[in-house]
């Protein structure tokens, strides 16, 4: 008999919906990789499960396919994973997903949300296995891979489940419509309202955060009644393959066709994302990655609801501070975390050229650039500890960009990037951040800082004044997009100006961060990720708009039966 997962997770779903509305701190998934939270055997079992996958075909019981996707993943820490996957051609994937969708679409929102919650519970139990898979496909440090790839990604998934579940239940399933008449009884109709998924969904995942960025779209589509084809990045298949395996197991136990969730890994040299995204039977596309392909999807996948997170110029405005040391520590960590390979890492740091006030005396833009470099050196002075912050460079594209920056910016570099050796993984490519000193308005400099440099490359940009910096923040974000913005000021008028600039540009703003919260971190159930209000993203994680376009409410109505006359 199929398991009723909604009954098992009803309280969790209600709490998730309430906390998504309240926007305070909440998580059901412990973020610390400790034995007290996950059990004494969990770390060993998780690593053993990961190691058992290496060098073998990935076990996906009953998964359709014709042939094999050979191993394409190589750990940024220096070894091949050697995992192969079943091959599923785009047309076959869509046809299979459509065939599996009927019963899933007919299930109630409660049933679908319960299944999703059970998938997340089992993903949480597998957090150590997933952490190793994330670490060795993305280059994230292990603790970050555990948190961002495991519990924090699960938080984002549950947040999407809560929104999708709530929005489908916003309207009653049935109602009696009764309109009074001048003569006789009322005109009465019985009406039924059924949320119906749009159709096949395709998740096109990224290399750096395959689960954190992937789970919102996956679970939003599932709970709204849509089958999902998971198309991982060729360098980061394993974390999502584990996810698909667990999802299929839960679907089968709940009495559904496991092909509601499919893995569509691509062969070397093949590009299946465009074919999947533009297939006439695909109705939803979720994408995280480059602006170039994101823009292409928005233009060409016209038959689908397309949700993109792309790239932008994340900007920091420095006007004044009463905690200069805290500012430097906070900003240095934000630049160094995962070697800047985050879509939220600051790139452009706008500083009045002639100086700004601090509790340690005035600082010019040149002096600030030097102080920021010193803060980076202090943070990353011990190679063993530094590796736990930096991780490894994820791929050759990021490394090439760093090397290009060093060449293009020769003579303008305030803090050069250094090569570090990670003691536990000597083959890993580890680099510290590069900080260059540019000037606003200079032709060559403007071309440089209005381009995205993904990875450990940032610019201290001298401005004529704080007002000039505010205009530059507003204008560059409007034109090029950003996922984050930050301001440091002790002046209430400047703070209000920064808030207005952020509203005009449509970007989330962090104010005077000097402690243990960083501009490039985002907490589910409280922080929105992306705004859909500037070119960096056309969707936000997670808000009602992220889920409502994934289903329609279809109505049926009929005359209500005549009421029986009352007996005297």
Coordinates of C-alpha atoms in Angstrom, one line a residue:
X1 CA 0.0 0.0 0.0
X2 CA 1.4 3.4 -0.9
X3 CA 2.8 5.5 2.0
X4 CA 0.9 8.6 3.0
X5 CA 3.8 11.0 3.3
X6 CA 1.5 14.1 3.8
X7 CA 0.3 12.7 7.1
X8 CA 4.0 12.2 8.1
X9 CA 5.0 15.7 7.2
X10 CA 1.8 17.8 7.8
X11 CA 3.2 19.6 10.7
X12 CA 6.5 20.4 8.9
X13 CA 4.6 21.8 5.9
X14 CA 2.4 24.0 8.0
X15 CA 5.4 25.3 9.9
X16 CA 7.3 26.0 6.6
X17 CA 4.4 27.9 5.2
X18 CA 4.1 30.0 8.4
X19 CA 7.8 30.8 8.5
X20 CA 8.0 31.7 4.8
X21 CA 5.3 34.3 5.6
X22 CA 7.0 35.5 8.8
X23 CA 10.5 35.7 7.2
X24 CA 12.3 35.1 10.5
X25 CA 15.0 32.6 11.3
X26 CA 13.9 29.0 10.9
X27 CA 15.3 25.7 9.6
X28 CA 14.4 22.1 10.2
X29 CA 17.7 20.8 8.9
X30 CA 20.8 21.2 11.2
X31 CA 23.6 23.0 9.3
X32 CA 26.5 21.7 11.3
X33 CA 28.2 18.5 10.1
X34 CA 28.3 17.1 13.6
X35 CA 27.6 13.7 15.0
X36 CA 25.3 15.1 17.6
X37 CA 23.0 16.3 14.9
X38 CA 23.3 13.4 12.4
X39 CA 24.5 10.4 14.4
X40 CA 27.9 9.1 15.2
X41 CA 28.1 6.9 12.0
X42 CA 26.8 9.5 9.6
X43 CA 30.2 11.1 8.6
X44 CA 31.8 7.7 7.9
X45 CA 28.7 6.3 6.2
X46 CA 28.4 9.3 4.0
X47 CA 32.0 9.3 2.9
X48 CA 31.8 5.5 2.3
X49 CA 28.7 5.9 0.2
X50 CA 30.5 8.6 -1.9
X51 CA 33.6 6.5 -2.3
X52 CA 31.5 3.5 -3.4
X53 CA 30.2 5.5 -6.3
X54 CA 33.6 6.4 -7.7
X55 CA 34.7 4.6 -10.8
X56 CA 31.3 2.9 -11.3
X57 CA 28.1 3.3 -13.3
X58 CA 25.7 5.3 -11.2
X59 CA 22.9 3.1 -9.7
X60 CA 19.6 4.5 -10.9
X61 CA 17.2 1.5 -10.7
X62 CA 14.6 1.4 -13.5
X63 CA 15.8 4.6 -15.0
X64 CA 15.2 4.7 -18.8
X65 CA 18.0 5.2 -21.2
X66 CA 19.8 4.0 -24.3
X67 CA 23.5 3.7 -23.7
X68 CA 25.9 5.5 -21.3
X69 CA 27.2 8.9 -20.6
X70 CA 30.9 8.3 -20.0
X71 CA 32.6 9.8 -16.9
X72 CA 33.1 13.6 -17.4
X73 CA 33.7 14.8 -13.8
X74 CA 37.1 15.6 -12.4
X75 CA 37.4 16.8 -8.8
X76 CA 39.0 20.3 -8.5
X77 CA 41.0 18.6 -5.7
X78 CA 42.9 16.6 -8.2
X79 CA 41.3 13.2 -9.2
X80 CA 38.7 11.9 -11.7
X81 CA 35.4 10.7 -10.3
X82 CA 35.0 8.1 -13.0
X83 CA 31.2 7.9 -12.6
X84 CA 29.1 7.1 -15.7
X85 CA 25.4 7.7 -16.1
X86 CA 22.5 6.4 -18.2
X87 CA 22.0 8.3 -21.4
X88 CA 18.6 9.8 -22.1
X89 CA 18.2 11.7 -25.3
X90 CA 16.1 15.0 -25.2
X91 CA 13.1 13.7 -27.1
X92 CA 13.0 10.5 -25.2
X93 CA 13.3 12.3 -21.9
X94 CA 10.3 14.6 -22.7
X95 CA 8.2 11.7 -24.0
X96 CA 9.0 9.6 -20.9
X97 CA 8.2 12.5 -18.5
X98 CA 4.9 13.2 -20.2
X99 CA 3.9 9.6 -20.0
X100 CA 4.6 9.6 -16.2
X101 CA 2.8 12.8 -15.5
X102 CA -0.9 11.8 -15.5
X103 CA -1.2 10.3 -12.0
X104 CA 1.1 12.9 -10.5
X105 CA -0.9 15.7 -12.0
X106 CA -4.1 14.2 -10.6
X107 CA -2.8 14.0 -7.1
X108 CA -3.8 16.6 -4.6
X109 CA -1.4 19.4 -3.6
X110 CA -1.3 17.8 -0.1
X111 CA -0.1 14.5 -1.6
X112 CA 2.5 16.1 -3.8
X113 CA 3.8 18.3 -1.0
X114 CA 4.1 15.3 1.3
X115 CA 6.1 13.4 -1.2
X116 CA 8.4 16.4 -1.7
X117 CA 8.9 16.7 2.1
X118 CA 9.8 13.1 2.3
X119 CA 12.4 13.5 -0.5
X120 CA 13.9 16.4 1.4
X121 CA 14.0 14.3 4.6
X122 CA 15.9 11.6 2.9
X123 CA 18.2 14.1 1.2
X124 CA 18.9 15.5 4.7
X125 CA 19.8 12.0 5.9
X126 CA 22.2 11.7 3.0
X127 CA 23.8 15.2 3.6
X128 CA 27.3 13.7 4.2
X129 CA 27.2 11.8 0.9
X130 CA 26.0 14.8 -0.9
X131 CA 28.6 17.0 0.7
X132 CA 31.4 14.9 -0.7
X133 CA 29.8 14.9 -4.1
X134 CA 29.4 18.7 -4.0
X135 CA 32.9 19.2 -2.7
X136 CA 34.5 17.1 -5.5
X137 CA 32.4 18.5 -8.4
X138 CA 32.4 22.2 -7.4
X139 CA 35.7 22.7 -5.4
X140 CA 33.8 24.1 -2.4
X141 CA 35.5 23.5 1.0
X142 CA 34.0 20.5 2.8
X143 CA 32.1 22.4 5.5
X144 CA 30.7 24.8 2.9
X145 CA 29.8 21.9 0.6
X146 CA 28.0 20.3 3.5
X147 CA 26.1 23.4 4.4
X148 CA 25.3 24.9 1.0
X149 CA 25.0 21.6 -0.8
X150 CA 23.0 19.9 2.0
X151 CA 20.9 21.6 4.7
X152 CA 20.9 25.1 3.1
X153 CA 19.9 23.7 -0.3
X154 CA 17.2 21.6 1.5
X155 CA 16.0 24.8 3.2
X156 CA 15.6 26.4 -0.2
X157 CA 13.8 23.3 -1.5
X158 CA 11.4 23.3 1.4
X159 CA 10.8 27.0 1.1
X160 CA 9.7 26.3 -2.6
X161 CA 7.5 23.4 -1.4
X162 CA 5.8 25.7 1.1
X163 CA 5.1 28.4 -1.4
X164 CA 3.9 26.0 -4.0
X165 CA 1.7 24.1 -1.5
X166 CA 0.2 27.3 -0.1
X167 CA -0.5 29.0 -3.4
X168 CA -2.4 25.9 -4.7
X169 CA -4.5 25.9 -1.5
X170 CA -5.2 29.6 -1.6
X171 CA -8.6 28.9 -3.3
X172 CA -11.1 26.3 -2.0
X173 CA -11.4 23.0 -3.8
X174 CA -15.1 23.4 -4.0
X175 CA -17.7 26.1 -3.3
X176 CA -21.4 26.7 -3.6
X177 CA -22.2 29.9 -5.6
X178 CA -25.6 31.2 -4.8
X179 CA -27.1 34.4 -6.4
X180 CA -30.4 35.7 -5.0
X181 CA -33.3 36.2 -7.5
X182 CA -36.2 38.6 -7.3
X183 CA -38.6 35.7 -7.7
X184 CA -38.2 32.2 -6.4
X185 CA -35.1 30.6 -4.9
X186 CA -31.5 31.6 -5.5
X187 CA -29.6 30.7 -8.6
X188 CA -27.1 28.1 -7.3
X189 CA -24.0 26.5 -8.8
X190 CA -21.5 24.0 -7.5
X191 CA -18.0 24.8 -8.5
X192 CA -14.7 22.9 -8.4
X193 CA -11.2 24.5 -8.6
X194 CA -8.3 22.2 -9.5
X195 CA -4.7 23.4 -9.7
X196 CA -3.1 21.7 -12.8
X197 CA 0.6 21.7 -13.6
X198 CA 1.7 23.3 -16.9
X199 CA 3.6 20.2 -18.1
X200 CA 7.1 19.0 -18.4
X201 CA 9.7 21.0 -16.5
X202 CA 13.4 21.1 -17.3
X203 CA 16.0 22.1 -14.7
X204 CA 19.3 23.2 -16.2
X205 CA 21.8 23.3 -13.3
X206 CA 25.1 25.0 -12.8
X207 CA 28.6 23.8 -11.9
X208 CA 29.2 25.8 -8.7
X209 CA 26.0 25.3 -6.7
X210 CA 24.1 22.4 -8.3
X211 CA 21.8 21.7 -5.4
X212 CA 21.4 25.1 -3.7
X213 CA 20.4 26.7 -7.0
X214 CA 18.7 23.6 -8.4
X215 CA 16.4 22.5 -5.5
X216 CA 14.0 25.5 -5.6
X217 CA 13.0 24.9 -9.3
X218 CA 12.9 21.1 -8.8
X219 CA 10.6 21.2 -5.9
X220 CA 8.4 24.1 -7.0
X221 CA 7.7 22.2 -10.3
X222 CA 7.1 18.9 -8.5
X223 CA 4.7 20.2 -6.0
X224 CA 2.7 22.1 -8.6
X225 CA 2.1 18.8 -10.5
X226 CA 4.9 18.8 -13.1
X227 CA 7.3 16.0 -14.0
X228 CA 10.9 17.3 -14.0
X229 CA 13.9 16.5 -16.2
X230 CA 17.1 17.3 -14.3
X231 CA 19.8 18.3 -16.7
X232 CA 23.0 18.7 -14.7
X233 CA 26.2 20.6 -15.7
X234 CA 28.6 18.1 -17.2
X235 CA 31.1 18.8 -14.4
X236 CA 28.6 18.5 -11.6
X237 CA 26.4 15.5 -12.3
X238 CA 26.9 13.5 -9.2
X239 CA 25.1 15.7 -6.6
X240 CA 22.0 15.8 -8.7
X241 CA 22.2 12.2 -9.7
X242 CA 22.0 11.3 -5.9
X243 CA 19.0 13.7 -5.7
X244 CA 17.2 12.0 -8.6
X245 CA 17.9 8.6 -7.1
X246 CA 16.3 9.5 -3.8
X247 CA 13.4 11.3 -5.5
X248 CA 12.6 8.3 -7.6
X249 CA 12.7 6.0 -4.6
X250 CA 10.2 8.1 -2.7
X251 CA 7.9 8.5 -5.7
X252 CA 7.7 4.7 -6.1
X253 CA 7.0 4.2 -2.5
X254 CA 4.2 6.8 -2.7
X255 CA 2.6 4.8 -5.6
X256 CA 3.7 7.1 -8.5
X257 CA 5.7 6.4 -11.6
X258 CA 9.4 7.2 -10.6
X259 CA 9.8 8.7 -14.1
X260 CA 8.2 11.8 -12.8
X261 CA 11.8 12.7 -12.1
X262 CA 14.5 11.9 -14.7
X263 CA 18.2 12.5 -15.1
X264 CA 19.4 13.8 -18.4
X265 CA 23.2 13.9 -18.3
X266 CA 24.9 14.9 -21.5
X267 CA 27.7 13.2 -23.4
X268 CA 31.0 14.9 -24.0
X269 CA 30.8 17.5 -26.8
X270 CA 27.0 17.4 -26.7
X271 CA 24.7 20.3 -25.9
X272 CA 21.3 19.1 -24.9
X273 CA 20.1 22.1 -22.9
X274 CA 18.9 24.1 -25.9
X275 CA 17.0 21.1 -27.3
X276 CA 15.4 20.3 -24.0
X277 CA 14.5 24.0 -23.3
X278 CA 12.9 24.6 -26.7
X279 CA 11.1 21.3 -27.0
X280 CA 7.4 22.1 -27.8
X281 CA 6.2 19.9 -24.9
X282 CA 8.4 21.5 -22.3
X283 CA 6.4 24.1 -20.4
X284 CA 8.8 25.2 -17.6
X285 CA 12.6 25.9 -17.6
X286 CA 14.8 26.7 -14.6
X287 CA 18.3 27.9 -15.3
X288 CA 21.3 29.1 -13.4
X289 CA 24.4 30.1 -15.3
X290 CA 25.8 32.6 -17.8
X291 CA 24.0 35.7 -18.9
X292 CA 24.6 34.7 -22.5
X293 CA 22.7 31.5 -22.3
X294 CA 20.1 32.8 -19.9
X295 CA 19.3 35.6 -22.3
X296 CA 19.1 33.1 -25.1
X297 CA 16.6 31.0 -23.1
X298 CA 14.4 34.0 -22.3
X299 CA 14.3 34.8 -26.0
X300 CA 14.0 31.4 -27.6
X301 CA 12.2 29.1 -25.1
X302 CA 9.0 31.0 -25.9
X303 CA 6.7 28.0 -25.2
X304 CA 7.8 27.7 -21.6
X305 CA 7.8 29.7 -18.4
X306 CA 11.5 30.5 -18.0
X307 CA 13.1 31.3 -14.7
X308 CA 16.7 32.4 -14.9
X309 CA 19.5 33.5 -12.5
X310 CA 22.4 34.9 -14.5
X311 CA 25.3 37.2 -13.7
X312 CA 25.8 40.8 -12.7
X313 CA 28.0 43.4 -11.1
X314 CA 27.6 43.0 -7.4
X315 CA 28.5 46.4 -5.9
X316 CA 29.7 47.8 -2.5
X317 CA 29.5 51.5 -1.7
X318 CA 31.8 52.8 1.0
X319 CA 31.0 56.3 2.4
X320 CA 32.1 56.1 6.1
X321 CA 32.3 53.7 8.9
X322 CA 32.7 53.6 12.7
X323 CA 34.2 50.0 12.6
X324 CA 36.9 50.1 9.9
X325 CA 38.5 46.8 11.1
X326 CA 35.1 45.1 11.0
X327 CA 34.4 46.4 7.6
X328 CA 37.7 45.1 6.3
X329 CA 37.4 41.7 7.9
X330 CA 33.8 41.3 6.6
X331 CA 34.6 42.4 3.1
X332 CA 37.8 40.3 2.9
X333 CA 35.9 37.1 3.9
X334 CA 33.2 37.9 1.3
X335 CA 35.8 38.2 -1.4
X336 CA 37.7 35.0 -0.3
X337 CA 34.8 32.7 0.4
X338 CA 34.9 29.9 -2.2
X339 CA 37.4 31.9 -4.1
X340 CA 34.7 34.4 -5.1
X341 CA 33.0 31.8 -7.2
X342 CA 29.6 32.8 -6.0
X343 CA 26.9 34.7 -7.9
X344 CA 26.7 37.0 -4.9
X345 CA 30.4 37.9 -4.4
X346 CA 31.1 41.6 -4.5
X347 CA 33.0 42.8 -7.6
X348 CA 32.9 46.6 -7.7
X349 CA 33.8 48.5 -4.5
X350 CA 33.0 52.2 -4.9
X351 CA 35.1 54.5 -2.7
X352 CA 35.5 58.3 -2.8
X353 CA 38.8 58.8 -4.5
X354 CA 40.0 61.5 -2.1
X355 CA 39.0 59.7 1.0
X356 CA 36.3 58.8 3.6
X357 CA 36.0 58.9 7.3
X358 CA 36.6 56.0 9.7
X359 CA 37.1 55.4 13.4
X360 CA 40.8 55.0 12.5
X361 CA 41.1 58.3 10.7
X362 CA 40.5 59.2 7.0
X363 CA 41.4 56.7 4.2
X364 CA 41.8 57.5 0.5
X365 CA 40.8 54.9 -2.1
X366 CA 44.4 53.9 -2.6
X367 CA 44.9 53.4 1.2
X368 CA 41.7 51.5 1.4
X369 CA 42.8 49.1 -1.4
X370 CA 46.0 48.5 0.5
X371 CA 44.2 47.9 3.8
X372 CA 41.9 45.4 2.0
X373 CA 44.8 43.5 0.7
X374 CA 46.3 43.4 4.2
X375 CA 43.0 42.1 5.5
X376 CA 43.0 39.3 2.9
X377 CA 46.6 38.4 3.8
X378 CA 45.6 38.2 7.5
X379 CA 42.6 36.0 6.7
X380 CA 44.5 33.7 4.3
X381 CA 48.0 33.7 5.9
X382 CA 47.8 30.0 7.1
X383 CA 47.5 27.8 3.9
X384 CA 45.7 25.0 5.8
X385 CA 43.1 27.4 7.2
X386 CA 42.9 29.4 4.0
X387 CA 41.9 26.3 2.0
X388 CA 38.9 25.9 4.3
X389 CA 37.7 29.3 3.1
X390 CA 38.9 29.4 -0.5
X391 CA 38.3 25.8 -1.6
X392 CA 39.6 25.1 -5.1
X393 CA 39.1 26.8 -8.5
X394 CA 36.2 25.0 -10.1
X395 CA 37.3 24.9 -13.7
X396 CA 39.7 26.3 -16.2
X397 CA 37.3 29.1 -17.3
X398 CA 37.6 30.7 -13.8
X399 CA 41.4 30.2 -13.8
X400 CA 41.7 31.7 -17.3
X401 CA 39.7 34.7 -16.2
X402 CA 42.0 35.3 -13.3
X403 CA 45.1 35.0 -15.5
X404 CA 43.5 37.4 -18.0
X405 CA 42.8 39.9 -15.2
X406 CA 46.4 39.8 -14.1
X407 CA 47.5 40.6 -17.6
X408 CA 44.9 43.3 -18.4
X409 CA 45.3 45.0 -15.1
X410 CA 49.1 45.0 -15.0
X411 CA 50.2 48.0 -13.1
X412 CA 46.8 48.6 -11.5
X413 CA 46.8 45.6 -9.1
X414 CA 46.6 46.5 -5.4
X415 CA 46.7 42.9 -4.1
X416 CA 47.9 40.2 -6.5
X417 CA 46.5 36.7 -6.5
X418 CA 48.7 34.1 -4.9
X419 CA 49.0 30.4 -5.4
X420 CA 48.5 28.3 -2.3
X421 CA 49.1 24.6 -1.7
X422 CA 46.3 22.7 0.0
X423 CA 48.1 20.2 2.3
X424 CA 45.3 17.6 2.1
X425 CA 44.9 18.0 -1.7
X426 CA 48.2 19.1 -3.2
X427 CA 46.8 18.8 -6.7
X428 CA 44.0 21.3 -6.1
X429 CA 44.2 24.7 -7.9
X430 CA 44.0 27.2 -5.1
X431 CA 44.2 31.0 -5.6
X432 CA 43.7 34.0 -3.3
X433 CA 41.7 37.0 -4.5
X434 CA 43.1 39.7 -6.8
X435 CA 42.1 43.3 -6.1
X436 CA 42.8 46.0 -8.6
X437 CA 42.5 49.8 -8.2
X438 CA 40.5 51.4 -11.0
X439 CA 38.8 54.8 -11.4
X440 CA 35.2 55.6 -12.3
X441 CA 34.8 57.3 -15.7
X442 CA 38.1 56.3 -17.1
X443 CA 37.4 54.7 -20.5
X444 CA 39.5 51.5 -20.2
X445 CA 38.6 51.1 -16.6
X446 CA 34.9 51.5 -17.2
X447 CA 35.0 48.8 -19.8
X448 CA 36.7 46.5 -17.3
X449 CA 34.4 47.1 -14.3
X450 CA 31.2 46.9 -16.3
X451 CA 32.1 43.4 -17.4
X452 CA 31.6 40.4 -15.1
X453 CA 34.7 38.7 -13.8
X454 CA 33.5 35.5 -12.2
X455 CA 35.8 34.3 -9.5
X456 CA 38.5 35.9 -7.3
X457 CA 38.7 39.3 -9.1
X458 CA 37.4 42.5 -7.5
X459 CA 38.0 46.2 -8.1
X460 CA 38.3 49.2 -5.7
X461 CA 36.9 52.0 -7.9
X462 CA 37.7 55.6 -7.0
X463 CA 34.7 57.9 -7.4
X464 CA 34.5 61.7 -7.3
X465 CA 32.2 61.5 -4.3
X466 CA 29.6 59.4 -2.5
X467 CA 26.9 60.9 -4.6
X468 CA 28.9 59.9 -7.7
X469 CA 29.1 56.4 -6.3
X470 CA 25.4 56.2 -5.7
X471 CA 24.7 57.2 -9.3
X472 CA 27.2 54.6 -10.5
X473 CA 25.6 51.9 -8.4
X474 CA 22.2 52.7 -9.7
X475 CA 23.2 53.0 -13.3
X476 CA 25.5 49.9 -13.6
X477 CA 23.0 47.6 -11.8
X478 CA 20.2 48.9 -14.0
X479 CA 22.2 48.2 -17.1
X480 CA 24.1 45.0 -16.2
X481 CA 22.3 43.6 -13.2
X482 CA 23.4 42.5 -9.7
X483 CA 22.2 40.0 -7.1
X484 CA 23.7 41.9 -4.2
X485 CA 24.6 45.5 -3.2
X486 CA 26.1 46.7 0.0
X487 CA 26.7 50.1 1.7
X488 CA 28.9 51.3 4.5
X489 CA 28.0 54.7 6.0
X490 CA 27.4 56.5 9.3
X491 CA 25.3 59.2 7.6
X492 CA 21.5 58.6 7.7
X493 CA 21.0 60.7 4.5
X494 CA 23.5 58.6 2.6
X495 CA 21.9 55.4 3.9
X496 CA 18.5 56.6 2.7
X497 CA 20.1 57.5 -0.7
X498 CA 21.5 54.0 -0.9
X499 CA 18.2 52.5 -0.1
X500 CA 16.5 54.6 -2.8
X501 CA 19.3 53.6 -5.3
X502 CA 18.8 49.9 -4.5
X503 CA 15.0 50.3 -5.0
X504 CA 15.5 52.1 -8.3
X505 CA 18.0 49.4 -9.5
X506 CA 15.9 46.5 -8.1
X507 CA 18.7 44.9 -6.0
X508 CA 18.8 43.6 -2.5
X509 CA 20.9 45.8 -0.1
X510 CA 23.0 45.0 2.9
X511 CA 23.9 47.8 5.3
X512 CA 27.0 48.2 7.4
X513 CA 27.9 44.5 7.7
X514 CA 30.9 44.1 10.0
X515 CA 30.0 40.9 11.9
X516 CA 29.3 37.3 11.1
X517 CA 26.7 37.9 8.4
X518 CA 28.1 38.5 4.9
X519 CA 26.7 40.1 1.7
X520 CA 27.2 36.9 -0.3
X521 CA 25.2 34.7 2.0
X522 CA 21.4 34.2 1.8
X523 CA 19.1 32.5 4.3
X524 CA 16.0 30.6 3.2
X525 CA 12.7 31.5 4.8
X526 CA 14.0 35.1 5.3
X527 CA 16.3 36.4 2.5
X528 CA 15.1 36.5 -1.0
X529 CA 17.7 35.6 -3.6
X530 CA 17.4 37.7 -6.8
X531 CA 14.6 40.2 -7.4
X532 CA 13.6 39.7 -11.0
X533 CA 13.9 43.5 -11.1
X534 CA 17.3 43.8 -12.8
X535 CA 19.1 41.9 -15.6
X536 CA 20.8 39.5 -13.3
X537 CA 17.7 37.4 -12.8
X538 CA 14.1 37.2 -14.0
X539 CA 13.0 35.3 -10.9
X540 CA 13.4 35.4 -7.2
X541 CA 14.1 32.5 -4.8
X542 CA 11.6 32.2 -3.5
X543 CA 8.4 34.2 -3.8
X544 CA 4.8 33.6 -5.0
X545 CA 5.7 34.5 -8.6
X546 CA 8.3 31.7 -8.6
X547 CA 5.6 29.1 -8.2
X548 CA 2.3 30.5 -9.6
X549 CA 3.4 30.3 -13.2
X550 CA 4.0 26.6 -12.9
X551 CA 0.3 25.7 -12.6
X552 CA -3.2 26.9 -13.6
X553 CA -6.4 26.7 -11.7
X554 CA -9.0 24.9 -13.9
X555 CA -12.6 25.3 -12.9
X556 CA -15.7 23.1 -13.5
X557 CA -19.2 24.2 -12.6
X558 CA -22.7 22.7 -12.6
X559 CA -26.2 23.5 -11.4
X560 CA -26.5 22.8 -7.7
X561 CA -29.2 20.2 -6.9
X562 CA -32.5 21.6 -5.8
X563 CA -32.8 21.8 -2.1
X564 CA -35.3 19.5 -0.5
X565 CA -38.3 21.3 1.0
X566 CA -38.2 21.5 4.7
X567 CA -40.6 19.1 6.5
X568 CA -43.0 20.6 9.0

